[in-house]
Coordinates of C-alpha atoms and ligand atoms in Angstrom, one line a residue:
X1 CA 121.2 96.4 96.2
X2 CA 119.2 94.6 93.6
X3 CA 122.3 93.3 91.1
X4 CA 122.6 89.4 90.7
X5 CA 120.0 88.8 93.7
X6 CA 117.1 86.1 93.8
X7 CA 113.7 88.0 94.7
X8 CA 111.8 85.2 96.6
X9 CA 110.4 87.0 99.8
X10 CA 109.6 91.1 99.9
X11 CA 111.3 90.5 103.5
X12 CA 114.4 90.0 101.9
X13 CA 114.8 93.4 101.3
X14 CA 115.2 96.5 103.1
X15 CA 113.7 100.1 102.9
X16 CA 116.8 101.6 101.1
X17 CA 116.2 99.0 98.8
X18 CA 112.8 99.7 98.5
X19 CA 113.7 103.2 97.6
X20 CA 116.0 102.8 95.3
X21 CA 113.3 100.5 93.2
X22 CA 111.4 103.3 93.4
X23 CA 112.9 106.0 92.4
X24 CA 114.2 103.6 89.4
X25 CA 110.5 103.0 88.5
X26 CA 109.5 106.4 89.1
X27 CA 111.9 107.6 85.7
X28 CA 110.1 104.2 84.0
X29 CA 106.6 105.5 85.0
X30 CA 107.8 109.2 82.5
X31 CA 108.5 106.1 79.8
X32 CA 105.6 105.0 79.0
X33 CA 105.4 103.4 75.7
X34 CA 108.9 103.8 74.4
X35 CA 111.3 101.0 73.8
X36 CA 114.8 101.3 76.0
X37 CA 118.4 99.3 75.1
X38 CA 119.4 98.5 78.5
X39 CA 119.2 95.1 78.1
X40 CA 119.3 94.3 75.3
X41 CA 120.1 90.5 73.8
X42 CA 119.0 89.3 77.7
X43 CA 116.2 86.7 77.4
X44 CA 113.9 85.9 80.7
X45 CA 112.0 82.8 81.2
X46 CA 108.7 82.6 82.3
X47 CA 107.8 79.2 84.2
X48 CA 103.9 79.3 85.1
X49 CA 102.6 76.4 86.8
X50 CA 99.2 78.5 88.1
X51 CA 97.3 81.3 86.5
X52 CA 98.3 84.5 85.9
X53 CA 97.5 87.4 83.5
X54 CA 98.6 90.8 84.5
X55 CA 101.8 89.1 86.6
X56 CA 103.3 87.2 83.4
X57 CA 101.6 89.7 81.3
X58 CA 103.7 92.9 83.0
X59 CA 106.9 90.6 83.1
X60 CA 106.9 89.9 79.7
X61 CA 106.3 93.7 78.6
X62 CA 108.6 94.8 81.1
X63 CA 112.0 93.0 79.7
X64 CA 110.1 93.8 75.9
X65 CA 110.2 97.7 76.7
X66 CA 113.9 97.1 78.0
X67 CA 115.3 95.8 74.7
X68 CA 115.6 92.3 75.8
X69 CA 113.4 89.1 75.1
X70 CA 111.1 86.2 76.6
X71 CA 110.8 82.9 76.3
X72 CA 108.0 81.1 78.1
X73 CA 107.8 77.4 79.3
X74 CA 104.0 77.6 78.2
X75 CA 101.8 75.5 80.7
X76 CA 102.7 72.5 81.8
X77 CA 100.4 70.3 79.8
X78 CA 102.3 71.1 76.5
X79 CA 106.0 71.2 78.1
X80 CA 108.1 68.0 78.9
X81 CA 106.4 68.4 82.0
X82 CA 103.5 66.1 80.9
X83 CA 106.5 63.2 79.7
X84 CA 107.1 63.3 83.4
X85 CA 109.9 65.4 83.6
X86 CA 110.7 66.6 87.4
X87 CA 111.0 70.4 88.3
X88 CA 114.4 70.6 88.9
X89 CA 115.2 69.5 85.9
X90 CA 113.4 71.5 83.9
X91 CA 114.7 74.7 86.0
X92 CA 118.3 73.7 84.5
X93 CA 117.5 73.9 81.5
X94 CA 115.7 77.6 81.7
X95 CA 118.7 78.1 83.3
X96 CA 121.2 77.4 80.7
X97 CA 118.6 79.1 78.0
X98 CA 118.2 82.7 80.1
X99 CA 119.3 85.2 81.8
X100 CA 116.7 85.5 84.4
X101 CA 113.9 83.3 85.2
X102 CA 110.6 84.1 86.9
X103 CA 108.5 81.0 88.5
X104 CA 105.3 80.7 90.0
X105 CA 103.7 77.6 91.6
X106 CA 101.4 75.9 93.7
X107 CA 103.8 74.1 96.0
X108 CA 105.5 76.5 98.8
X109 CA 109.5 77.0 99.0
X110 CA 109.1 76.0 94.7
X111 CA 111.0 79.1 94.1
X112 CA 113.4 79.0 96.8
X113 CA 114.1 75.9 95.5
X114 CA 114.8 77.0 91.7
X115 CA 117.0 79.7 93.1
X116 CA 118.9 77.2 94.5
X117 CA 119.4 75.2 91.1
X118 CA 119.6 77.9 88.8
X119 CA 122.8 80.1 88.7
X120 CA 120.6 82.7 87.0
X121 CA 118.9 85.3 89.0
X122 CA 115.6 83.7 90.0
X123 CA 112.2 85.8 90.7
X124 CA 109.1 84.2 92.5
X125 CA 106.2 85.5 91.0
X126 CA 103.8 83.4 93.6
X127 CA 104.7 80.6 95.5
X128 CA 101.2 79.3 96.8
X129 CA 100.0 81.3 99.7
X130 CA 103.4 82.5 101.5
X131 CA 104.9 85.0 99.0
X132 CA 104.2 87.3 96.1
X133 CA 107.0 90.1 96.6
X134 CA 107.0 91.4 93.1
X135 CA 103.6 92.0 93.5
X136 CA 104.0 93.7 97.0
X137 CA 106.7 96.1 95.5
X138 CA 104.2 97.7 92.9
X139 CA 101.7 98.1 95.8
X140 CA 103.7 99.7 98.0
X141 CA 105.3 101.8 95.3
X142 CA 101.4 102.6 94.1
X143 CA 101.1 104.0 97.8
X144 CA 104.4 105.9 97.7
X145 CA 103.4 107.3 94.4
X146 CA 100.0 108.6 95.1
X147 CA 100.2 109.4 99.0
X148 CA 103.9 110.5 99.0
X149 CA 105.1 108.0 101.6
X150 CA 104.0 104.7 103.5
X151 CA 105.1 106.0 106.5
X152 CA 102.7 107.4 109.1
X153 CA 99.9 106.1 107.1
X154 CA 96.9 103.3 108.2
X155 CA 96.2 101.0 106.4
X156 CA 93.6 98.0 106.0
X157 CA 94.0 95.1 104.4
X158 CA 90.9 93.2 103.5
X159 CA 89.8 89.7 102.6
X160 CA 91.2 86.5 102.7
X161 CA 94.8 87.1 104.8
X162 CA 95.1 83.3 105.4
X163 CA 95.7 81.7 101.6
X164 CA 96.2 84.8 100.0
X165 CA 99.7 85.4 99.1
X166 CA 99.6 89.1 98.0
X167 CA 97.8 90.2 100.8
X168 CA 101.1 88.5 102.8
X169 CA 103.6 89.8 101.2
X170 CA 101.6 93.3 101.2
X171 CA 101.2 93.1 105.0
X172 CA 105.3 92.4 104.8
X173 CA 105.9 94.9 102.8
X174 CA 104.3 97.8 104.9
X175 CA 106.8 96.0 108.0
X176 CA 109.3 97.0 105.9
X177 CA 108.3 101.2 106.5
X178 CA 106.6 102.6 109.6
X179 CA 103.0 102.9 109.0
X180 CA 100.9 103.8 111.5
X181 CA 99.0 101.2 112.3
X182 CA 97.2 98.4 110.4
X183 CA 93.9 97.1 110.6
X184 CA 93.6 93.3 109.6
X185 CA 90.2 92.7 108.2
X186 CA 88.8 89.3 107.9
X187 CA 86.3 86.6 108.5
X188 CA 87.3 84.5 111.7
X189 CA 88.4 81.7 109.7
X190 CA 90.4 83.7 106.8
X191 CA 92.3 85.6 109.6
X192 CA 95.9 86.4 109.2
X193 CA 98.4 83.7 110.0
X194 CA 100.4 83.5 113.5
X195 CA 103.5 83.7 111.8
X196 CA 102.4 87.1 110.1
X197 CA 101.5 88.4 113.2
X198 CA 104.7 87.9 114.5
X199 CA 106.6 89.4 111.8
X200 CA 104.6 92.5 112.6
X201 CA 105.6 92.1 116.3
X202 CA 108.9 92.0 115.6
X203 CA 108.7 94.5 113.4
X204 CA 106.9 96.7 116.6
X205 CA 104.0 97.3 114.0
X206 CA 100.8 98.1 115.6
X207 CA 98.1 96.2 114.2
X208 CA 94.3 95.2 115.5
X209 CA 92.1 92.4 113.8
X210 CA 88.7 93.2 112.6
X211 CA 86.0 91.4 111.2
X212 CA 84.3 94.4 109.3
X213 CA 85.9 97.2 107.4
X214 CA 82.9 99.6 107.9
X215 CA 84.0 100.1 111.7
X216 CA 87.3 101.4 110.5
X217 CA 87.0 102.8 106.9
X218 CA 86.9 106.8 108.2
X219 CA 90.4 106.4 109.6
X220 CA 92.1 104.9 106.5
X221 CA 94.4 106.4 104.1
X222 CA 94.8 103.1 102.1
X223 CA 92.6 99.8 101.9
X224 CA 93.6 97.1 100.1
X225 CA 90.9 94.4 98.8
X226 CA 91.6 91.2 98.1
X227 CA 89.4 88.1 96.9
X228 CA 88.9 84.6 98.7
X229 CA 91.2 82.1 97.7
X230 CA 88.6 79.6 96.7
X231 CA 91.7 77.1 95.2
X232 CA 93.4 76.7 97.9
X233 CA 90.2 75.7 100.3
X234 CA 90.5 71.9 101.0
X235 CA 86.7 72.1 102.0
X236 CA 84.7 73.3 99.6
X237 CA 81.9 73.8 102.5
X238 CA 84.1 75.9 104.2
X239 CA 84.6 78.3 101.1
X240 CA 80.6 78.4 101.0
X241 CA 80.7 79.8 104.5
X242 CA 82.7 82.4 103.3
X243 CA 82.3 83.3 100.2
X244 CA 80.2 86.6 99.7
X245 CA 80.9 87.6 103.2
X246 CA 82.5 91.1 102.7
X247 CA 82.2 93.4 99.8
X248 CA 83.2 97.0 99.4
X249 CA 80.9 99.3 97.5
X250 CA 80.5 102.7 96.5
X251 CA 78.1 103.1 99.4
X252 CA 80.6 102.2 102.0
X253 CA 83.0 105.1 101.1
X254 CA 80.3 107.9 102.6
X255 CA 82.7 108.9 105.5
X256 CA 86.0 107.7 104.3
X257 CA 88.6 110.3 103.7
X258 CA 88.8 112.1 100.6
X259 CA 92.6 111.0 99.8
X260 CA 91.8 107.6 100.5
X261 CA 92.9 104.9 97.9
X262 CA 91.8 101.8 97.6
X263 CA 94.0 98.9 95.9
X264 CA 93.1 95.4 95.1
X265 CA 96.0 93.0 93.7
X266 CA 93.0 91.6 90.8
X267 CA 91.8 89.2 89.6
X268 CA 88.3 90.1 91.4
X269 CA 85.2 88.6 92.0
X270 CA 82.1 90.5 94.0
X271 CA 84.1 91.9 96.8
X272 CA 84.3 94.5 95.1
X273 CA 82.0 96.5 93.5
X274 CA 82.1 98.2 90.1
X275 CA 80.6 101.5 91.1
X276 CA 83.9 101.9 92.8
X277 CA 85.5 101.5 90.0
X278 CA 84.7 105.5 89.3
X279 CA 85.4 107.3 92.3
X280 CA 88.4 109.0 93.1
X281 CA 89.5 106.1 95.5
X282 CA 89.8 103.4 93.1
X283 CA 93.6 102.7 92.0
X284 CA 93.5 99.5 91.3
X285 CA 93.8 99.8 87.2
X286 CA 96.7 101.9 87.7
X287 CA 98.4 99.4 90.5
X288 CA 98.1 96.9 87.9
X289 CA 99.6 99.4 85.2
X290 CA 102.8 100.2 87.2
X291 CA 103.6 96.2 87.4
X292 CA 105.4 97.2 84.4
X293 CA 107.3 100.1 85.4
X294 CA 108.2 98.2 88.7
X295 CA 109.4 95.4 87.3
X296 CA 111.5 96.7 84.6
X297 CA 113.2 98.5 87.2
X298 CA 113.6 95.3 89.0
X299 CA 115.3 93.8 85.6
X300 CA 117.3 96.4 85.4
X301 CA 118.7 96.5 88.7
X302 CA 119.1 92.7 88.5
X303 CA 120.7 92.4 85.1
X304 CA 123.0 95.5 85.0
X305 CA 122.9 97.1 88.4
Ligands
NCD1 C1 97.3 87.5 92.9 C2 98.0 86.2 92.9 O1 98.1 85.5 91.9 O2 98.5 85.9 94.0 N1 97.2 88.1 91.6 C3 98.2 88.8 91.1 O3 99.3 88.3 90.9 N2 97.9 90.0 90.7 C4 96.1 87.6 93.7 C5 95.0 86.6 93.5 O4 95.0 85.7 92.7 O5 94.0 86.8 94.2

């Protein structure tokens, strides 16, 4: 059940929730291109405080292709922001103008915290490096789409698991189904986060940290790639430590199994090569693409049920 509900943590929901997304954004996918009425006269804000392209992008085509509008608070330096307006107040008055707001910030618990204030429907699109669950849902549903389930399947996840909130909410995500096992692959100091790990316990998902995909990549059905964080290092000489110190290539995919698709959340830097960017593994263009058909089933559940 999606209608009237704040989307601030992919943990939130449930697998028959999951589903029914899904199969919502499954019709959407057979829509490409045409304009729908279903909501029609709704406006969403968008309330960026960090980067984004294909997230705002995809939000703003989404409720576009479903008849309705968007209004965006534009970055902050223009907004009343820069006169020294707080947050919260700012958030009231998206609230009064929409029907649906979508945030993203810096600070942790910022969308929480909207949803809180706003008596719209609020949707965190990023809340520093805890959650990303919109982005999560168009993952998993890339995997359900092109392997038929999530289920039974193993799965890496690659790259910087401490600061990197879609990687999180990705890992969450797949606790939500019953994969087979997932391999955690990461430098020692970008490993996954103790309270990750026990979400996955919880859960009773099996999991095993690595520090190098290449021990693992013949048993994979998915991997997902994701860059370092650099923004949200405190020490810039810790990021040099880091930074280069994993990158998948076409070369690395020798042995790795035919139906194996690889996934990366973009933006990315070098760690991941463009001469994957042919082979039949690479999905990552057309992960990106279904953030639209996944979200407009999102607003549409939201707004209208
Ligand atoms: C991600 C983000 O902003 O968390 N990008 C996205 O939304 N597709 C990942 C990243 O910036 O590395």
């Amino acid at each position: 059940m999606f209608y009237k509900r704040d989307v601030i943590s992919i943990l939130d929901f449930t697998k028959n929730d999951l589903m029914e997304l899904f199969n919502e954004a499954e019709k959407l996918v057979e829509h490409k291109g045409r304009r729908l009425n279903i909501l029609n006269g709704k406006i969403l804000a968008t309330a960026f405080f960090e980067p984004s392209t294909r997230t705002r992008l995809s939000f703003a085509t989404a409720m576009l292709r479903l008849g309705g509008h968007v209004i965006d608070l534009s970055s902050p330096e223009i907004s009343s922001l820069a006169k020294g307006e707080n947050i919260a107040d700012t958030i009231r008055m998206l609230d009064a103008y929409s029907d649906i707001i979508v945030i993203r910030h810096k600070v942790e618990g910022t969308a929480r915290f909207a949803a809180e204030i706003a008596e719209v429907p609020v949707i965190n699109a990023g809340d520093g490096t805890r959650h990303h669950p919109t982005q999560a849902m168009l993952d998993l549903f890339t995997i359900y789409r092109h392997q038929g389930q999530i289920d039974g399947l193993t799965v890496g996840v690659l790259g910087d698991l401490r600061y990197g909130r879609a990687a999180t909410s990705f890992i969450y995500g797949l606790s939500i189904f019953r994969p087979k096992k997932l391999f955690l692959i990461a430098p020692e100091i970008l490993r996954v986060r103790d309270e990750v790990k026990s979400v996955l316990e919880e859960r009773g998902i099996q999991y095993e940290e690595l520090s190098k995909v290449d021990q693992v990549i013949e048993e994979l059905d998915v991997l997902y790639v994701t860059r370092i964080q650099k923004e949200r290092f405190t020490d810039p000489t810790e990021y040099e430590r880091v930074r280069g110190s994993y990158r998948v290539d076409k070369n690395m995919l020798k042995d790795a199994k035919e139906n194996l698709i690889i996934l990366h959340p973009l933006p990315r830097v070098d760690e991941l090569g463009y001469d994957v960017d042919g082979t039949v593994h690479a999905k990552y263009f057309v992960q990106a693409y279904y953030g639209v058909p996944v979200r407009m089933a999102l607003l549409k559940l939201i707004l209208v049920g």
